[in-house]
Amino acid sequence: MTVNIKVFNDINQLYEEVASYYVEKINQNPNICLGLATGSTPIMLYQKLIMAYKDQKISFKQVRTFNLDEYIGLHQNHKQSYYTFMKEQLFKHIDIQDDHTFIPRGDMNDDIKAIKTYQNLLDKNKIDIQLLGIGANGHIGFNEPGTDFESKTHVVKLAAKTRSDNARLFNHLDEVPTHAITMGIKEIMGAKEIIVIAVGQNKKDAVYEMIYGDININLPASILQKHPNVSIYLDEAAASKFQKGE
Ligand code: GLP
């Protein structure tokens, strides 16, 4: 296991460092294949990448992106779909080509077809860097506790904790979809390199278990201990359980 853990007291500095790394990697390999994530955590990274693009430090012209997950049952143009999230937070601000961006489809009324399509895409495209946030219950993508480590893209029933955590973005808990389609753990582990970002106190238990816990399906992120190239970027709050023993 090669896990590189960095803890920052300045969140801006954390994102600055991750963004610089991406700028370097994209310049080294303009055809890079990036695994992207949604949620609050990557937003500041995307803002810094947009700035780097505007400052002409990088181009996304040949970059391909594969997102981790999408809600089932939301139209692509729904305000809270991950399709809309990616468009608003990153894609519409940069020079990426539309047909180079891939997000699993949760709006097809044919989950089997959506699953097969995404599995095939991931079989054909090796992800160079997979970006991950972590759920407070240790989920990665939408791979909830109990997900088989051998899983490929599949449909999941969202945990009550995940739905209530994400309810802040909807008008009411009832509007939060009950299911999602997600890249599987096996596909996430297939990336050449993984970057995890976690900030905030509510992530400290999951972060601790991810790094020091037993590898077990009840804490999906714990499987990352087996990946050969993982970097974990934390703020002090997310690191507080192992730093101060809180
Ligand atoms: C969401 C996403 C995950 C994300 C996680 C944390 O539900 N499906 O990919 O990493 O939960 O979200 P946040 O960054 O908003 O804390």
CSV table of C-alpha atoms and ligand atoms in Angstrom, one decimal:
chain,number,residue,atom,x,y,z
A,1,MET,CA,0.0,0.0,0.0
A,2,THR,CA,1.3,3.5,-0.9
A,3,VAL,CA,-0.9,6.0,0.8
A,4,ASN,CA,0.2,9.6,0.9
A,5,ILE,CA,-1.6,11.6,3.5
A,6,LYS,CA,-1.5,15.4,3.6
A,7,VAL,CA,-3.2,17.5,6.2
A,8,PHE,CA,-3.7,21.3,5.7
A,9,ASN,CA,-4.8,24.0,8.1
A,10,ASP,CA,-5.6,26.2,5.2
A,11,ILE,CA,-8.3,24.8,2.9
A,12,ASN,CA,-7.4,27.1,0.1
A,13,GLN,CA,-3.8,25.7,0.2
A,14,LEU,CA,-5.2,22.2,0.1
A,15,TYR,CA,-7.1,22.9,-3.1
A,16,GLU,CA,-4.3,24.9,-4.6
A,17,GLU,CA,-2.0,21.9,-4.2
A,18,VAL,CA,-4.4,19.5,-5.7
A,19,ALA,CA,-5.2,21.8,-8.6
A,20,SER,CA,-1.5,22.3,-9.4
A,21,TYR,CA,-1.1,18.6,-9.5
A,22,TYR,CA,-3.9,18.3,-12.0
A,23,VAL,CA,-2.4,21.1,-14.1
A,24,GLU,CA,0.9,19.3,-14.2
A,25,LYS,CA,-0.7,15.9,-15.1
A,26,ILE,CA,-2.9,17.4,-17.8
A,27,ASN,CA,0.1,19.2,-19.4
A,28,GLN,CA,2.1,16.0,-19.2
A,29,ASN,CA,-0.7,14.0,-20.9
A,30,PRO,CA,-3.2,16.1,-22.8
A,31,ASN,CA,-5.2,12.9,-23.5
A,32,ILE,CA,-5.6,12.1,-19.8
A,33,CYS,CA,-8.6,10.2,-18.7
A,34,LEU,CA,-10.0,11.7,-15.5
A,35,GLY,CA,-12.5,10.1,-13.1
A,36,LEU,CA,-14.5,13.0,-11.6
A,37,ALA,CA,-16.7,13.4,-8.6
A,38,THR,CA,-19.6,15.5,-7.5
A,39,GLY,CA,-20.7,16.8,-4.0
A,40,SER,CA,-19.5,19.9,-2.2
A,41,THR,CA,-15.9,18.6,-1.8
A,42,PRO,CA,-14.6,19.0,-5.4
A,43,ILE,CA,-16.2,22.4,-6.1
A,44,MET,CA,-13.2,24.4,-5.1
A,45,LEU,CA,-10.9,22.2,-7.1
A,46,TYR,CA,-13.1,22.7,-10.2
A,47,GLN,CA,-13.0,26.5,-9.6
A,48,LYS,CA,-9.2,26.4,-9.5
A,49,LEU,CA,-9.1,24.3,-12.7
A,50,ILE,CA,-11.4,26.8,-14.4
A,51,MET,CA,-9.0,29.6,-13.4
A,52,ALA,CA,-6.0,27.7,-14.7
A,53,TYR,CA,-7.8,27.2,-18.0
A,54,LYS,CA,-8.7,30.9,-18.2
A,55,ASP,CA,-5.1,31.8,-17.4
A,56,GLN,CA,-4.1,29.5,-20.3
A,57,LYS,CA,-2.2,27.1,-18.1
A,58,ILE,CA,-4.2,24.1,-19.3
A,59,SER,CA,-6.5,23.0,-22.1
A,60,PHE,CA,-9.1,20.2,-21.7
A,61,LYS,CA,-9.5,19.9,-25.5
A,62,GLN,CA,-8.3,16.3,-25.5
A,63,VAL,CA,-9.2,15.3,-22.0
A,64,ARG,CA,-11.8,12.7,-21.4
A,65,THR,CA,-13.8,12.5,-18.1
A,66,PHE,CA,-15.9,9.8,-16.5
A,67,ASN,CA,-18.1,10.6,-13.5
A,68,LEU,CA,-18.7,8.4,-10.6
A,69,ASP,CA,-22.4,8.4,-10.3
A,70,GLU,CA,-25.8,9.9,-11.0
A,71,TYR,CA,-29.2,9.9,-9.3
A,72,ILE,CA,-31.9,7.5,-10.8
A,73,GLY,CA,-35.1,9.2,-11.9
A,74,LEU,CA,-33.9,12.8,-12.3
A,75,HIS,CA,-34.0,14.3,-15.8
A,76,GLN,CA,-30.5,15.3,-16.9
A,77,ASN,CA,-31.5,18.9,-16.8
A,78,HIS,CA,-32.9,18.7,-13.2
A,79,LYS,CA,-31.2,21.2,-11.0
A,80,GLN,CA,-29.8,18.5,-8.7
A,81,SER,CA,-28.7,16.0,-11.4
A,82,TYR,CA,-25.0,15.3,-11.5
A,83,TYR,CA,-25.2,16.1,-15.2
A,84,THR,CA,-26.3,19.6,-14.3
A,85,PHE,CA,-23.7,19.8,-11.5
A,86,MET,CA,-20.8,19.0,-13.8
A,87,LYS,CA,-22.0,21.4,-16.5
A,88,GLU,CA,-22.4,24.3,-14.1
A,89,GLN,CA,-19.4,23.6,-11.9
A,90,LEU,CA,-16.9,22.8,-14.6
A,91,PHE,CA,-17.7,21.8,-18.2
A,92,LYS,CA,-19.4,25.0,-19.4
A,93,HIS,CA,-16.5,27.1,-18.3
A,94,ILE,CA,-13.7,25.1,-20.0
A,95,ASP,CA,-12.9,23.9,-23.5
A,96,ILE,CA,-13.7,20.2,-23.0
A,97,GLN,CA,-15.6,18.5,-25.8
A,98,ASP,CA,-19.1,17.4,-24.9
A,99,ASP,CA,-18.6,14.0,-26.3
A,100,HIS,CA,-15.5,13.5,-24.2
A,101,THR,CA,-17.6,13.8,-20.9
A,102,PHE,CA,-19.3,10.7,-19.6
A,103,ILE,CA,-21.8,10.4,-16.7
A,104,PRO,CA,-23.9,7.3,-16.1
A,105,ARG,CA,-27.5,7.8,-17.2
A,106,GLY,CA,-30.1,7.8,-14.5
A,107,ASP,CA,-32.9,9.0,-16.7
A,108,MET,CA,-33.3,6.2,-19.2
A,109,ASN,CA,-36.0,4.1,-17.6
A,110,ASP,CA,-33.8,1.2,-18.6
A,111,ASP,CA,-31.3,0.7,-15.8
A,112,ILE,CA,-29.8,-2.5,-17.3
A,113,LYS,CA,-29.0,-0.6,-20.5
A,114,ALA,CA,-27.5,2.3,-18.6
A,115,ILE,CA,-25.4,-0.1,-16.5
A,116,LYS,CA,-24.1,-2.1,-19.5
A,117,THR,CA,-23.3,1.1,-21.4
A,118,TYR,CA,-21.2,2.5,-18.6
A,119,GLN,CA,-19.5,-0.8,-17.8
A,120,ASN,CA,-18.5,-1.1,-21.4
A,121,LEU,CA,-17.1,2.4,-21.4
A,122,LEU,CA,-15.0,1.8,-18.3
A,123,ASP,CA,-13.8,-1.5,-19.7
A,124,LYS,CA,-12.4,0.4,-22.7
A,125,ASN,CA,-11.0,3.4,-21.0
A,126,LYS,CA,-8.5,3.2,-18.2
A,127,ILE,CA,-8.8,6.1,-15.8
A,128,ASP,CA,-5.5,7.8,-15.0
A,129,ILE,CA,-6.6,9.8,-12.0
A,130,GLN,CA,-9.8,9.1,-10.1
A,131,LEU,CA,-11.0,11.9,-7.8
A,132,LEU,CA,-13.0,10.8,-4.8
A,133,GLY,CA,-14.9,12.5,-2.0
A,134,ILE,CA,-16.1,10.3,0.9
A,135,GLY,CA,-19.6,10.0,2.4
A,136,ALA,CA,-19.9,10.4,6.2
A,137,ASN,CA,-20.8,6.6,6.2
A,138,GLY,CA,-17.6,5.8,4.2
A,139,HIS,CA,-19.2,5.5,0.8
A,140,ILE,CA,-17.3,6.2,-2.3
A,141,GLY,CA,-19.2,7.2,-5.5
A,142,PHE,CA,-22.5,5.9,-4.3
A,143,ASN,CA,-21.1,2.6,-3.2
A,144,GLU,CA,-22.9,2.3,0.1
A,145,PRO,CA,-21.8,0.2,3.1
A,146,GLY,CA,-22.3,-3.5,2.2
A,147,THR,CA,-21.3,-3.1,-1.4
A,148,ASP,CA,-19.2,-6.0,-2.8
A,149,PHE,CA,-15.6,-5.0,-3.5
A,150,GLU,CA,-15.9,-6.8,-6.8
A,151,SER,CA,-18.8,-4.7,-8.0
A,152,LYS,CA,-18.8,-2.9,-11.3
A,153,THR,CA,-21.3,-0.2,-12.4
A,154,HIS,CA,-24.6,-0.9,-10.7
A,155,VAL,CA,-27.8,0.6,-9.3
A,156,VAL,CA,-27.9,1.1,-5.5
A,157,LYS,CA,-30.5,2.0,-3.0
A,158,LEU,CA,-29.2,5.0,-1.2
A,159,ALA,CA,-28.6,4.7,2.6
A,160,ALA,CA,-30.9,6.8,4.8
A,161,LYS,CA,-27.8,8.7,6.0
A,162,THR,CA,-26.8,9.6,2.4
A,163,ARG,CA,-30.3,10.8,1.5
A,164,SER,CA,-30.5,13.0,4.6
A,165,ASP,CA,-26.9,14.4,4.1
A,166,ASN,CA,-27.9,15.3,0.5
A,167,ALA,CA,-31.3,16.6,1.4
A,168,ARG,CA,-29.8,20.1,2.0
A,169,LEU,CA,-29.6,20.5,-1.8
A,170,PHE,CA,-33.3,19.6,-2.4
A,171,ASN,CA,-36.5,21.4,-1.1
A,172,HIS,CA,-37.4,18.4,1.0
A,173,LEU,CA,-36.1,15.0,2.0
A,174,ASP,CA,-38.9,13.3,-0.1
A,175,GLU,CA,-37.5,14.8,-3.2
A,176,VAL,CA,-34.1,13.1,-2.8
A,177,PRO,CA,-34.0,10.2,-5.1
A,178,THR,CA,-34.1,6.8,-3.4
A,179,HIS,CA,-31.7,5.1,-5.9
A,180,ALA,CA,-28.6,6.0,-7.9
A,181,ILE,CA,-26.3,4.4,-10.5
A,182,THR,CA,-22.7,4.3,-9.6
A,183,MET,CA,-19.3,3.2,-10.8
A,184,GLY,CA,-18.5,0.0,-8.9
A,185,ILE,CA,-15.7,-0.4,-6.4
A,186,LYS,CA,-13.7,-2.7,-8.8
A,187,GLU,CA,-13.8,0.0,-11.5
A,188,ILE,CA,-12.8,2.7,-9.0
A,189,MET,CA,-9.9,0.5,-7.8
A,190,GLY,CA,-8.9,0.0,-11.5
A,191,ALA,CA,-7.8,3.6,-11.8
A,192,LYS,CA,-4.0,4.1,-12.1
A,193,GLU,CA,-4.1,6.7,-9.3
A,194,ILE,CA,-6.6,7.9,-6.8
A,195,ILE,CA,-7.0,11.3,-5.1
A,196,VAL,CA,-9.3,11.5,-2.1
A,197,ILE,CA,-10.3,14.9,-0.6
A,198,ALA,CA,-12.2,15.2,2.7
A,199,VAL,CA,-12.9,18.3,4.6
A,200,GLY,CA,-14.9,19.0,7.7
A,201,GLN,CA,-15.6,17.5,11.1
A,202,ASN,CA,-18.5,15.2,9.8
A,203,LYS,CA,-16.0,13.2,7.8
A,204,LYS,CA,-13.5,12.5,10.6
A,205,ASP,CA,-14.8,9.0,11.6
A,206,ALA,CA,-15.0,7.8,7.9
A,207,VAL,CA,-11.6,9.2,7.2
A,208,TYR,CA,-10.1,7.4,10.3
A,209,GLU,CA,-11.7,4.1,9.3
A,210,MET,CA,-10.6,4.5,5.6
A,211,ILE,CA,-7.0,4.8,6.6
A,212,TYR,CA,-6.7,2.8,9.8
A,213,GLY,CA,-9.8,0.6,10.0
A,214,ASP,CA,-10.0,-3.1,9.0
A,215,ILE,CA,-10.7,-3.4,5.3
A,216,ASN,CA,-14.4,-4.4,5.2
A,217,ILE,CA,-17.4,-3.8,3.1
A,218,ASN,CA,-19.2,-1.9,5.8
A,219,LEU,CA,-16.7,1.0,5.2
A,220,PRO,CA,-16.4,1.0,1.4
A,221,ALA,CA,-13.5,3.5,1.4
A,222,SER,CA,-11.4,1.1,3.5
A,223,ILE,CA,-10.6,-0.9,0.3
A,224,LEU,CA,-8.5,2.1,-0.8
A,225,GLN,CA,-5.8,0.7,1.6
A,226,LYS,CA,-5.2,-1.9,-1.1
A,227,HIS,CA,-4.7,0.5,-4.0
A,228,PRO,CA,-1.0,1.0,-5.0
A,229,ASN,CA,-1.3,4.8,-5.5
A,230,VAL,CA,-3.6,6.8,-3.3
A,231,SER,CA,-3.2,10.4,-2.1
A,232,ILE,CA,-5.5,11.7,0.6
A,233,TYR,CA,-5.9,15.4,1.1
A,234,LEU,CA,-7.5,16.4,4.4
A,235,ASP,CA,-8.2,19.6,6.4
A,236,GLU,CA,-7.5,19.5,10.1
A,237,ALA,CA,-11.1,18.8,11.0
A,238,ALA,CA,-11.3,15.7,8.8
A,239,ALA,CA,-8.0,14.5,10.1
A,240,SER,CA,-8.8,15.3,13.8
A,241,LYS,CA,-9.6,11.8,14.8
A,242,PHE,CA,-6.2,10.4,14.1
A,243,GLN,CA,-4.3,13.6,14.7
A,244,LYS,CA,-5.6,14.5,18.1
A,245,GLY,CA,-7.3,11.3,19.0
A,246,GLU,CA,-10.7,13.1,19.3
B,1,GLP,C1,-22.2,12.2,-2.5
B,1,GLP,C2,-21.5,11.6,-3.8
B,1,GLP,C3,-20.1,11.2,-3.5
B,1,GLP,C4,-19.5,12.2,-2.6
B,1,GLP,C5,-20.0,12.1,-1.3
B,1,GLP,C6,-19.6,13.3,-0.4
B,1,GLP,O1,-23.4,11.6,-2.2
B,1,GLP,N1,-22.2,10.5,-4.4
B,1,GLP,O2,-19.4,10.9,-4.7
B,1,GLP,O3,-18.1,12.0,-2.5
B,1,GLP,O4,-21.4,12.0,-1.3
B,1,GLP,O5,-20.3,14.5,-0.7
B,1,GLP,P1,-19.8,15.9,-0.2
B,1,GLP,O6,-18.6,16.2,-1.0
B,1,GLP,O7,-20.9,16.8,-0.6
B,1,GLP,O8,-19.6,15.8,1.3
